[in-house]
Short mmCIF file of C-alpha atoms and ligand atoms in Angstrom, two decimals:
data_model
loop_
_atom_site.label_atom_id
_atom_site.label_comp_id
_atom_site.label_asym_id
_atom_site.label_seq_id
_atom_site.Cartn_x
_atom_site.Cartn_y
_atom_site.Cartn_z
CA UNK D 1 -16.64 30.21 -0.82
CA UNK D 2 -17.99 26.84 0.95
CA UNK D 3 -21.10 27.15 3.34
CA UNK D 4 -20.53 31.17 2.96
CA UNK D 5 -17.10 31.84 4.93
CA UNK D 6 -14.93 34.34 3.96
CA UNK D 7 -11.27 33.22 3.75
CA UNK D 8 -10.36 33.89 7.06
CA UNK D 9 -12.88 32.49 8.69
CA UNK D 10 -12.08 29.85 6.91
CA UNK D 11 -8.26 29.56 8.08
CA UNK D 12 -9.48 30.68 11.67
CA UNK D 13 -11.84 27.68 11.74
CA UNK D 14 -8.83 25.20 10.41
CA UNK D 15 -6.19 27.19 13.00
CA UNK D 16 -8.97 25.55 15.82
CA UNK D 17 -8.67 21.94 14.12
CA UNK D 18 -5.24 21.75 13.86
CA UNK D 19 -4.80 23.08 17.59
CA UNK D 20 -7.03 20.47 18.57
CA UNK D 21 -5.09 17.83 16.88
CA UNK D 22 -1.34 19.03 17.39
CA UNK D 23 -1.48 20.32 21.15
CA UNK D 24 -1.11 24.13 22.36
CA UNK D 25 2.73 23.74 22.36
CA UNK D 26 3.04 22.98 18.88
CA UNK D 27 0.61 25.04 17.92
CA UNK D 28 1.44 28.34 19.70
CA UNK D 29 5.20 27.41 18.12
CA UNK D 30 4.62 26.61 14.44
CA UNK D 31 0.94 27.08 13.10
CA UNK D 32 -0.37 30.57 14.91
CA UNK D 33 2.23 32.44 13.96
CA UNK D 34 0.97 31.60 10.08
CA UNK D 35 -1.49 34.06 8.12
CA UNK D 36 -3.32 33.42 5.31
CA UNK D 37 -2.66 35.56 2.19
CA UNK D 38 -4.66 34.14 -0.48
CA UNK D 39 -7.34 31.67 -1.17
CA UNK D 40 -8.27 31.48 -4.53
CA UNK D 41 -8.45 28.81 -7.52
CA UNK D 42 -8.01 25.54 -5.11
CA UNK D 43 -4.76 27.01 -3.84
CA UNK D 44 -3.90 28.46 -0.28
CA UNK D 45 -0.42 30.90 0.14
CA UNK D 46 0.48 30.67 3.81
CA UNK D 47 2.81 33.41 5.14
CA UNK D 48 5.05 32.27 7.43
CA UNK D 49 7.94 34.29 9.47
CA UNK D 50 10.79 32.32 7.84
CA UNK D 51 11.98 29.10 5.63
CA UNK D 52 12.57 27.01 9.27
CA UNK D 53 8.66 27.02 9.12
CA UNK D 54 7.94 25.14 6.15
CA UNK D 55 10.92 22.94 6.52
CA UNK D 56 9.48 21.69 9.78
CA UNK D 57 5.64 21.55 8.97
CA UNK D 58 7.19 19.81 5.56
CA UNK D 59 8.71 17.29 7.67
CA UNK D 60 6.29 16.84 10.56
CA UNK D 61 3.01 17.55 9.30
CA UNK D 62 2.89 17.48 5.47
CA UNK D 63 -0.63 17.19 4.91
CA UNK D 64 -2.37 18.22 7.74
CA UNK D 65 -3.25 21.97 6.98
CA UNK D 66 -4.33 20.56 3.23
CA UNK D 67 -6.72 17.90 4.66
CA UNK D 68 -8.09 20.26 7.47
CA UNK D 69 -8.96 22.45 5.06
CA UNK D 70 -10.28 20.37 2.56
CA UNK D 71 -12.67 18.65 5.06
CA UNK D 72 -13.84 22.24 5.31
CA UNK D 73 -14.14 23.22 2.17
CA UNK D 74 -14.82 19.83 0.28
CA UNK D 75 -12.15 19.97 -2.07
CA UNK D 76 -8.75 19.41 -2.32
CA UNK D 77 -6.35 22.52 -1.19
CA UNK D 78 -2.83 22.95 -2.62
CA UNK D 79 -0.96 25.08 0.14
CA UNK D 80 2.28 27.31 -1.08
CA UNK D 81 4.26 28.74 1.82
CA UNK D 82 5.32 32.60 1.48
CA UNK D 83 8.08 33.72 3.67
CA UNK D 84 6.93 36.87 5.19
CA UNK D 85 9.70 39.97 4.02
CA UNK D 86 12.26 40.38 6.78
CA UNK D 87 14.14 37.86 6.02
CA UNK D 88 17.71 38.24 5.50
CA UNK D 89 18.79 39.54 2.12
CA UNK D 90 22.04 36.56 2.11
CA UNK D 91 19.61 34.02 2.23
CA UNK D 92 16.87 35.23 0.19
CA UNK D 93 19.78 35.36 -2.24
CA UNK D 94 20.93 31.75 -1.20
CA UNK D 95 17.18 30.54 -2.03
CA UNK D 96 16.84 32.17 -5.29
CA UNK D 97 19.96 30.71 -6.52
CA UNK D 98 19.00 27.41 -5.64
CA UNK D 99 15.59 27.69 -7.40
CA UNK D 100 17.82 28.92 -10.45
CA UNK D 101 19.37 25.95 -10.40
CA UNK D 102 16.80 23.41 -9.28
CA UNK D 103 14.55 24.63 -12.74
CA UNK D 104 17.50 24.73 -14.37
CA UNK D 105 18.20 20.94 -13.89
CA UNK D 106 14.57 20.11 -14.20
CA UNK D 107 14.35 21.91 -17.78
CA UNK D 108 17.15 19.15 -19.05
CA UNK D 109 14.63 16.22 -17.03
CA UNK D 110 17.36 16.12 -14.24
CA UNK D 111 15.73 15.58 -10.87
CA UNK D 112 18.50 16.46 -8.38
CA UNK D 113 18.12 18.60 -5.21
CA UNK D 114 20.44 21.15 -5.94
CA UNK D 115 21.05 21.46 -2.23
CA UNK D 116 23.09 18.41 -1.83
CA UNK D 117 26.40 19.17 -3.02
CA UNK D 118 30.02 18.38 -2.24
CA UNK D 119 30.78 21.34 -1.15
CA UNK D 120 27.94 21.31 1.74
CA UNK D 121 29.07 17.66 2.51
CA UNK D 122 31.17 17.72 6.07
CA UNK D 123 33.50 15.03 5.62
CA UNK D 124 34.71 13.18 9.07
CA UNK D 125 36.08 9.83 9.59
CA UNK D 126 32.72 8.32 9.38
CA UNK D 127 32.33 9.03 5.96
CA UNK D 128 35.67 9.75 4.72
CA UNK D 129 35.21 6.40 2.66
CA UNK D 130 32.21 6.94 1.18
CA UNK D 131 33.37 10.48 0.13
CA UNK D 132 36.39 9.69 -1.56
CA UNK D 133 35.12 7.12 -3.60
CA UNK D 134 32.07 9.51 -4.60
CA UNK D 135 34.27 12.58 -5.45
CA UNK D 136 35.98 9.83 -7.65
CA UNK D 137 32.81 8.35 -9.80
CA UNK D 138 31.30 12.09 -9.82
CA UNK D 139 34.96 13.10 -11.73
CA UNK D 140 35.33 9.98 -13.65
CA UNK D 141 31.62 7.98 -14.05
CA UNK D 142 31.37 5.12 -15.46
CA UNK D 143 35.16 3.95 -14.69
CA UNK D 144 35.83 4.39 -10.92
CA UNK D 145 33.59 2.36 -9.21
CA UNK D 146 30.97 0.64 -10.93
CA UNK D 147 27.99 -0.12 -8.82
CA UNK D 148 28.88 2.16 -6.20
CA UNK D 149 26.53 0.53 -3.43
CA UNK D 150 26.41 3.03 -0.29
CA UNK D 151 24.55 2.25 2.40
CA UNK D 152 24.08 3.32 5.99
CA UNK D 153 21.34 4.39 9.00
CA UNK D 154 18.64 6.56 8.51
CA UNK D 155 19.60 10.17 8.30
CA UNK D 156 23.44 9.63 7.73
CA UNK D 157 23.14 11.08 4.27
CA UNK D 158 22.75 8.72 2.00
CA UNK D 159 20.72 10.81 -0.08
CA UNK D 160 22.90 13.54 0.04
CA UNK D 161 25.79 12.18 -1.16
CA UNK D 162 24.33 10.45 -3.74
CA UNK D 163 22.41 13.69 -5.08
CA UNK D 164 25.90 15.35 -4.71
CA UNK D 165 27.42 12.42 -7.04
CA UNK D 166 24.53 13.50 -9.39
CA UNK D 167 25.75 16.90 -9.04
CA UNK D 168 29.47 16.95 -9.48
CA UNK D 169 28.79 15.15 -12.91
CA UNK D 170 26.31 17.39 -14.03
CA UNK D 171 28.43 20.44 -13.33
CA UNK D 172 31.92 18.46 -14.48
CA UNK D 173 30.63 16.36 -17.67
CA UNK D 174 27.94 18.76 -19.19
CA UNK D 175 25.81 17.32 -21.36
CA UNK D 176 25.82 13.70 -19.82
CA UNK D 177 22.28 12.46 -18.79
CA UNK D 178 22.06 11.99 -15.00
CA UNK D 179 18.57 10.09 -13.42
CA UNK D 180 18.10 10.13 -10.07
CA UNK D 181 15.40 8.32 -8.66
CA UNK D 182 13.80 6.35 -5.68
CA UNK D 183 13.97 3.11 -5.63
CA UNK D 184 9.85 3.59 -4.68
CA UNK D 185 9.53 5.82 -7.67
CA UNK D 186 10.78 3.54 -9.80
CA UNK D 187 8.50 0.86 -9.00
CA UNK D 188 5.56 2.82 -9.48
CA UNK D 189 7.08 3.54 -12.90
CA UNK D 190 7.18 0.10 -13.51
CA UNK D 191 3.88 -1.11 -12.30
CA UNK D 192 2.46 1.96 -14.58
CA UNK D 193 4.21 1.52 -17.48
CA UNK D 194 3.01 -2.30 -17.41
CA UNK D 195 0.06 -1.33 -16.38
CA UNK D 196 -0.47 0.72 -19.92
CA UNK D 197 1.58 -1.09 -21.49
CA UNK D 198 4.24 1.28 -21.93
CA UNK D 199 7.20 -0.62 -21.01
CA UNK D 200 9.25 0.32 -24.62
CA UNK D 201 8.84 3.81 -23.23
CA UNK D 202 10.11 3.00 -19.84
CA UNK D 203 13.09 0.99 -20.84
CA UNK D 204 14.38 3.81 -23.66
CA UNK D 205 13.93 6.44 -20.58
CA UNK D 206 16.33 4.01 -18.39
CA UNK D 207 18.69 2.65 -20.33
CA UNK D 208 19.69 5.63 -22.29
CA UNK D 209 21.11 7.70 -18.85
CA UNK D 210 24.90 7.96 -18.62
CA UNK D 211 24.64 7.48 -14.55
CA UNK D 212 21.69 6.05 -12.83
CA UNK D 213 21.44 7.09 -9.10
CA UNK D 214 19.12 4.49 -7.30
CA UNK D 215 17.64 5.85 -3.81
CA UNK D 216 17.15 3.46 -1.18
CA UNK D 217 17.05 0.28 -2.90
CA UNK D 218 15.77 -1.62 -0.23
CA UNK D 219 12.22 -0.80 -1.29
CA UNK D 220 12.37 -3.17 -3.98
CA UNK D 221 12.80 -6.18 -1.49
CA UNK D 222 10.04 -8.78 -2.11
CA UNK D 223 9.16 -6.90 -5.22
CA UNK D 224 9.89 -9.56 -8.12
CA UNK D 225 8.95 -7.87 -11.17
CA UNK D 226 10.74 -4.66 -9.98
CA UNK D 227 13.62 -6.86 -9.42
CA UNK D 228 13.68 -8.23 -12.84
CA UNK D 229 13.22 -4.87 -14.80
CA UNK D 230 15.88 -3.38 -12.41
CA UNK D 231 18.16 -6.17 -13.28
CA UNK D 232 17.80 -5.74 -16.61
CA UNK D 233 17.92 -1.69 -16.56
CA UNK D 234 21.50 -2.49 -14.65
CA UNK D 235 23.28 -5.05 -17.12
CA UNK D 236 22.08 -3.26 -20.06
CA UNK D 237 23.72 0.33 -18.42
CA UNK D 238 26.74 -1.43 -17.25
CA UNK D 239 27.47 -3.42 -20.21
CA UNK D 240 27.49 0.34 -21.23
CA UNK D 241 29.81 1.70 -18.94
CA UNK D 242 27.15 3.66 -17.83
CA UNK D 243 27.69 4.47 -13.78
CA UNK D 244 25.16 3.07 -11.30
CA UNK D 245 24.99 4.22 -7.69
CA UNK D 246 22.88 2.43 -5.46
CA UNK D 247 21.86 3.52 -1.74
CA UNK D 248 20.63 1.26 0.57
CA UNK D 249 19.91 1.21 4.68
CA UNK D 250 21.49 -2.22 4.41
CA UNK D 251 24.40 -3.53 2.88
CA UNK D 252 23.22 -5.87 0.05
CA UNK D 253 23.81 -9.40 2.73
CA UNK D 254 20.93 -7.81 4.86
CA UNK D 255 18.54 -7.07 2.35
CA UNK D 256 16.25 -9.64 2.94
CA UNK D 257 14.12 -11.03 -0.53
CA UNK D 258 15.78 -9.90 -3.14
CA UNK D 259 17.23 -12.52 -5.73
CA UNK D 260 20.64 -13.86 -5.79
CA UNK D 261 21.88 -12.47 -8.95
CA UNK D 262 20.85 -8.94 -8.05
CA UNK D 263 22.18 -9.31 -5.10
CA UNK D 264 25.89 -10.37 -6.44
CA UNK D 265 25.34 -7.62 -9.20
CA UNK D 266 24.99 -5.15 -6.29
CA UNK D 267 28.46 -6.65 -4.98
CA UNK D 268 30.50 -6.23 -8.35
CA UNK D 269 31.90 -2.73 -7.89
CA UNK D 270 32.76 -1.09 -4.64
CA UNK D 271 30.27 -1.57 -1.39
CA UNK D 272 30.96 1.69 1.12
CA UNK D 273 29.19 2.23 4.29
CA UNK D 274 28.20 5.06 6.36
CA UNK D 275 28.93 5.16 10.03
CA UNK D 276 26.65 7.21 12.76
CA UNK D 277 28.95 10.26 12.73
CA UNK D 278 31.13 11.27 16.02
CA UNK D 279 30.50 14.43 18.14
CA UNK D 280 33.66 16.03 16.58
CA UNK D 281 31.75 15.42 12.70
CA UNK D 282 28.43 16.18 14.59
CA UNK D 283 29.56 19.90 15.83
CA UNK D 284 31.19 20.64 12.15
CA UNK D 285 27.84 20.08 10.51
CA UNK D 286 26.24 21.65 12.72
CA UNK D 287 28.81 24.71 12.01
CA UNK D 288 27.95 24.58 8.39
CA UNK D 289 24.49 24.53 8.52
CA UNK D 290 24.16 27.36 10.94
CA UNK D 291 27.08 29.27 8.30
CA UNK D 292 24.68 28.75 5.59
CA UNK D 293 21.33 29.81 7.34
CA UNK D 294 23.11 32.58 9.09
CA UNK D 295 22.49 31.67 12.47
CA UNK D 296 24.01 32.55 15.47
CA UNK D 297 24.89 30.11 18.11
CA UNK D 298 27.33 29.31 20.54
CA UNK D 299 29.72 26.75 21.04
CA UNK D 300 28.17 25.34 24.03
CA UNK D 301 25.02 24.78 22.43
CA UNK D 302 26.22 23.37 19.21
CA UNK D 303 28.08 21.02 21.56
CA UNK D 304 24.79 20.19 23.30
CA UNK D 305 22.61 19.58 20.59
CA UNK D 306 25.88 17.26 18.89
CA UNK D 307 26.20 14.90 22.30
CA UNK D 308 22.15 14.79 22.61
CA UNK D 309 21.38 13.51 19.45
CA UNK D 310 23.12 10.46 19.05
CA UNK D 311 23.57 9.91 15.34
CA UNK D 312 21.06 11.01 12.93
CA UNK D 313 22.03 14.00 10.97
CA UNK D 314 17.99 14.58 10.28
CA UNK D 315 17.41 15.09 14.31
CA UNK D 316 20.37 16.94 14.52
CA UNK D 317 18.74 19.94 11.72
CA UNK D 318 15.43 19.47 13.47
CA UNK D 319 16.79 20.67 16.49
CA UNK D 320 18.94 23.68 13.93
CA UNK D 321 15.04 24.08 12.77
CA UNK D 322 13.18 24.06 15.95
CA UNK D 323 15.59 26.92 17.85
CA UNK D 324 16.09 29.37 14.93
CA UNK D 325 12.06 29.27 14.76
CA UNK D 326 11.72 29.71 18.22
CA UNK D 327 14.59 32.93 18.20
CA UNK D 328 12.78 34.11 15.44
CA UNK D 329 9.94 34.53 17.00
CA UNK D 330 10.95 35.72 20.18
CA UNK D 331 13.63 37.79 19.28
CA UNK D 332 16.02 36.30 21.93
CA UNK D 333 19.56 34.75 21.08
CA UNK D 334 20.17 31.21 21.23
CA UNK D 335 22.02 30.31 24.44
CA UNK D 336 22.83 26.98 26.00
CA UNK D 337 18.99 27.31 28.80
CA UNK D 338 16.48 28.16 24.90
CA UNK D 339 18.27 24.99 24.25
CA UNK D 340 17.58 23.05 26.68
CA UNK D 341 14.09 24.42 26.85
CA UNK D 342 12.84 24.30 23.58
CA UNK D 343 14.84 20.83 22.81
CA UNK D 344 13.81 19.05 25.59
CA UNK D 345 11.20 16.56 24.25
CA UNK D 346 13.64 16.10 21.68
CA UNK D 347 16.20 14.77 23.76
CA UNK D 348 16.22 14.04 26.88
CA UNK D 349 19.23 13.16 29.76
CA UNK D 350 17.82 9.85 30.53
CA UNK D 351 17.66 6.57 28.77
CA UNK D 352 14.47 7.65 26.16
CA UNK D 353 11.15 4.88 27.31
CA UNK D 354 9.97 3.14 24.45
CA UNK D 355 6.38 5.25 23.12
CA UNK D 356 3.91 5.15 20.33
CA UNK D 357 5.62 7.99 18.78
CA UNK D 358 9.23 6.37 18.50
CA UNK D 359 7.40 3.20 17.05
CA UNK D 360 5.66 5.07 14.74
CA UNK D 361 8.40 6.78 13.51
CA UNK D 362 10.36 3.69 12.69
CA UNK D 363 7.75 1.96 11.05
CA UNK D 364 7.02 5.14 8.79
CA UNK D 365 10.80 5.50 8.20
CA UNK D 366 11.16 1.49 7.20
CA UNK D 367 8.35 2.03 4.68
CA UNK D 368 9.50 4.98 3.37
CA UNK D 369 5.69 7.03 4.63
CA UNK D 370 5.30 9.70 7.09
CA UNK D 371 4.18 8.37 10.64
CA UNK D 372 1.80 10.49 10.67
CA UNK D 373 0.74 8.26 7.98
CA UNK D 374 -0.29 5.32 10.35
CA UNK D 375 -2.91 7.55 12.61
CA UNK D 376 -4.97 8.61 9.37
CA UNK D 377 -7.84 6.31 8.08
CA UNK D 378 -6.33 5.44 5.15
CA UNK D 379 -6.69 1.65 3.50
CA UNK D 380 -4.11 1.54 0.88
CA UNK D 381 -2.47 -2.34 1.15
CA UNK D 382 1.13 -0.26 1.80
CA UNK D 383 -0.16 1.62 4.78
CA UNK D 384 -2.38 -0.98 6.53
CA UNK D 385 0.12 -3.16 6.37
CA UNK D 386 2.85 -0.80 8.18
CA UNK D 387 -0.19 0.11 10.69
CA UNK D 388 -0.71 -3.24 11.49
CA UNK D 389 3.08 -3.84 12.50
CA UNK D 390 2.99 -0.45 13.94
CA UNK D 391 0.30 -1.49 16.31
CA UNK D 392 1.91 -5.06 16.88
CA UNK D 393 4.98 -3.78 17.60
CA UNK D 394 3.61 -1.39 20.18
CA UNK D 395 1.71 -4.29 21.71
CA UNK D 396 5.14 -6.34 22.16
CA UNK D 397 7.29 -3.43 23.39
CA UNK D 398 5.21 -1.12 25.48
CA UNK D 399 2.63 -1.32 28.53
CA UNK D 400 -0.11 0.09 26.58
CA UNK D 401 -3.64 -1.17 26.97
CA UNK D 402 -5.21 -2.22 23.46
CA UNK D 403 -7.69 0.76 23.58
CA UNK D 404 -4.52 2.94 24.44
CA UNK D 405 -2.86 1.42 21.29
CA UNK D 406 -6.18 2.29 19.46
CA UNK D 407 -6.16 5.52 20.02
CA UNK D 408 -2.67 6.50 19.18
CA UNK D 409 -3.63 5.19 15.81
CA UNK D 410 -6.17 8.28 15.28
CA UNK D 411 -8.73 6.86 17.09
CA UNK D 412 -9.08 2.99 16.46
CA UNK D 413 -11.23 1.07 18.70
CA UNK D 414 -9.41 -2.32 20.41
CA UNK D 415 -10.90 -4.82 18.03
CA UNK D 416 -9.14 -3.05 15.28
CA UNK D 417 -5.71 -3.74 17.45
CA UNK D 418 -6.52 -6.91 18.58
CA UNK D 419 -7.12 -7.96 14.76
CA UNK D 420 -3.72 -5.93 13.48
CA UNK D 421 -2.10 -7.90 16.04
CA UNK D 422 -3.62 -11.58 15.34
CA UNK D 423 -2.73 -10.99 11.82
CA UNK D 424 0.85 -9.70 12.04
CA UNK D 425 1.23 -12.94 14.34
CA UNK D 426 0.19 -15.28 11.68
CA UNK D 427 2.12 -13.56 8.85
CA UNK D 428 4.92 -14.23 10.99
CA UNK D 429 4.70 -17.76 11.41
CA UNK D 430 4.22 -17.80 7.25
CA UNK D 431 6.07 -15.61 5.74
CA UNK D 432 9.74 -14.67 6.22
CA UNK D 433 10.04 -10.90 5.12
CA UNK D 434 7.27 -10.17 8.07
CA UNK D 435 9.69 -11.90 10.12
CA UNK D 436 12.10 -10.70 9.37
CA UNK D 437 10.53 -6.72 9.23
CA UNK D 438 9.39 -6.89 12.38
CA UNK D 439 12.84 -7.96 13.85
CA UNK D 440 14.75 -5.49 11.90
CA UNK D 441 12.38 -2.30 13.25
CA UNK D 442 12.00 -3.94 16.67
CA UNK D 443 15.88 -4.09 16.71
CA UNK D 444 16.31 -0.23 15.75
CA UNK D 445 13.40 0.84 18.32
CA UNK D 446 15.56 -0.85 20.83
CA UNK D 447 19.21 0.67 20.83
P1 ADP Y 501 19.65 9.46 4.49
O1 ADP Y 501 19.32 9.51 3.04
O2 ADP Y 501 20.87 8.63 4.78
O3 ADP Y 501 18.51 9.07 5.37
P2 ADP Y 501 20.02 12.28 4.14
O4 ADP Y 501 20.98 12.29 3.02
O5 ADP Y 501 18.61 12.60 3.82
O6 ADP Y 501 20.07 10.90 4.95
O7 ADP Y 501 20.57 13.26 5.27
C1 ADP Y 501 19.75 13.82 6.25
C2 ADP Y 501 20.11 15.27 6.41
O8 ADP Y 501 21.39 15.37 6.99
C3 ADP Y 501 20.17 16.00 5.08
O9 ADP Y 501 19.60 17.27 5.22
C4 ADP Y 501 21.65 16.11 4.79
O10 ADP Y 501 21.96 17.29 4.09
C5 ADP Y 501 22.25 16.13 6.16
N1 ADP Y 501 23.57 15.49 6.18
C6 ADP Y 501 23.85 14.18 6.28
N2 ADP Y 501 25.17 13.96 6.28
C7 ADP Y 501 25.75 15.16 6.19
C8 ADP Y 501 27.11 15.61 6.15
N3 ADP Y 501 28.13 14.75 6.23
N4 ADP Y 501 27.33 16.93 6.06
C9 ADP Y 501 26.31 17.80 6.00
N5 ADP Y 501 25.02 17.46 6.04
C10 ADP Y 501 24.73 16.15 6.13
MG1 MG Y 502 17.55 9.07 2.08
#
């Protein structure tokens, strides 16, 4: 073991770090109540009290109990998460069924979460749309709708739904070949496959699917050779009548840089949006999800947490997440005062100020990273460039002092802002899709 520690010393030593970093709150919450298991062949097994734990450190802090520990130990840590017995039999079962079917899909190269279904869809006027048409092209691909372009806010379930279309025609047209992908993933696939020269490989893989499910196909704005292999991946499957869905944060007017003729091609079947769901919608999904992770709360609460979080269904399981944690752990029921206790730095009565944190989290949500992302060290050109906004942005909307700025950024000095923001300045003047970027996140921090 490195510099002579025994395991736990080891994961006592990292507990310390991470306190440091994430604040006693968080930490007394979320990371004490972990134990390590196992440590053994560059793999850690955590064991945590139940599956709300690695949902939330999945979504708030992916990486930092690998990259605490592999400062410690010099090499690279894969953590695996083991839920500690007690849990409930129903859910273990729930789980295991799931896996079943997740390596199930993934031994016939399907890629689909299994969790996103129809059947855990809650349909409410602000989706009805959307819905129907996707229960149609799941029963009928190919021939309802073809593109089906859906697009809507962040967290309104846009993945979901299109995972679900994925679903229903796996389970209602065996044998067809479903790909589901990001529209991120597939440019790295493209960029790689030019890269070693493997684009016969790459166009047999696309072209051959019988429904191609494109994730968030914004990300391919201002990419032109991305553009041109995904316009050719789309006539050749829809000359086919092979089904495309597309999924987008924007409907295809506001996606700024992307060429005319994909942009028409995006209009040729049926566009559907997604609308911020209402508090009726809002208490049903919150109903379903509690049904399925056996939870007990009342309606009070689930009425709380549905007029506090204003619209995105993400926020709204956080705050599921964050109270069956904390019940779990203290053995007390969920009532209307946990809820207001443990929630309230979620959301809050008054209008929410502007901070860091909300910046940061729309700039890592625009570029598809984590927020936590921006506050690391690292240089690739895709995360510099969303710090640098990040830290522009900050400088336009809040009172923060440029070493202030800095240090929300993991510790940047004010030279490093001042530069981030002279640079974001000029790209603004010069190029349009900075522009452009910067009014679009500016305009979501806002409302
Ligand atoms: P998006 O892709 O639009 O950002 P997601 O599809 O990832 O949003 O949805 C965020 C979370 O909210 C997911 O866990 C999803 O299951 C859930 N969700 C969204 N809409 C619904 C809905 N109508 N019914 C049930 N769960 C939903
Ligand atoms: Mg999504």
């Amino acid at each position: 073991m490195a510099a002579g520690l025994s395991a736990e010393e080891i994961w006592q030593k990292s507990l310390s770090k991470i306190a440091e970093k994430v604040g006693e709150s968080t930490f007394d919450l979320w990371f004490k109540p972990m134990k390590l298991t196992q440590l053994k062949d560059k793999a850690a097994t955590l064991e945590i009290p139940n599956r709300f734990f690695r949902d939330w450190i999945e979504d708030y802090y992916p990486t930092i109990i690998s990259e605490i520990m592999e400062g410690l130990l010099g090499y690279t840590v894969n953590i695996k998460y083991k839920i500690a017995e007690k849990e409930d039999a129903a859910l273990k079962k729930l789980d295991s069924k799931l896996e079943t079917r997740r390596t199930k899909l993934a031994s016939r190269g399907i890629y689909l979460n299994p969790k996103y279904t129809f059947n855990t869809f809650v349909v409410g006027p602000s989706n009805q749309f959307v819905h129907a048409a996707a229960i149609r092209v799941g029963e009928n691909p190919g021939f309802a709708y073809n593109p089906l372009f859906i697009y809507g806010g962040v967290g309104l379930g846009k993945t979901h739904i299109i995972n679900a279309i994925g679903n229903a025609i796996v389970d209602q047209h065996p044998g067809r070949i479903v790909h589901y992908v990001s529209a991120e993933q597939f440019t790295n696939e493209v960029i790689a496959a030019i890269r070693h020269e493997k684009m016969g490989e790459f166009k047999e893989k696309y072209r051959n699917v019988d429904a191609l499910l494109v994730d968030d196909i914004q990300f391919i704005a201002g990419k032109t050779t991305t553009q041109e292999e995904f316009f050719h991946t789309f006539n050749s499957l829809y000359e086919k009548q092979r089904q495309i869905v597309i999924s987008s944060d924007r409907s295809p007017l506001e996606i700024a840089d992307i060429t005319d003729r994909l942009r028409s091609r995006f209009s040729m079947g049926l566009i559907a949006d997604i609308q911020p769901p209402e508090v009726e919608t809002k208490v049903a999904i919150i109903r379903k999800k509690v049904d399925m992770e056996k939870m007990v709360i009342s309606d009070d609460v689930a009425y709380f947490i549905a007029t506090k979080v204003k619209s995105n269904i993400r926020e709204l399981e956080g705050c599921l997440i964050k109270l069956g944690a904390h019940a779990s752990i203290t053995g007390m029921p969920i009532d209307i005062n946990m809820a207001r206790n443990v929630l309230k730095d979620l959301i809050s009565d008054e209008e929410k100020p502007i901070t860091v944190d909300i910046i940061q989290k729309a700039v890592g949500e625009y570029f598809g990273m984590k927020a936590q992302e921006l506050k690391t060290k690292k240089r690739t050109k895709e995360v510099a460039n969303a710090r640098q906004i990040a830290m522009y942005i900050t400088k336009q909307l809040t009172q923060l002092s440029l070493s202030e700025i800095g240090r929300s950024f993991g510790g940047k000095d004010h030279a490093t802002v001042i530069y981030a923001c002279k640079q974001i300045e000029d790209k603004r003047g010069r190029d349009e899709t900075i522009k452009k970027t910067v009014e679009y996140i500016s305009k979501k921090i806002k409302s």
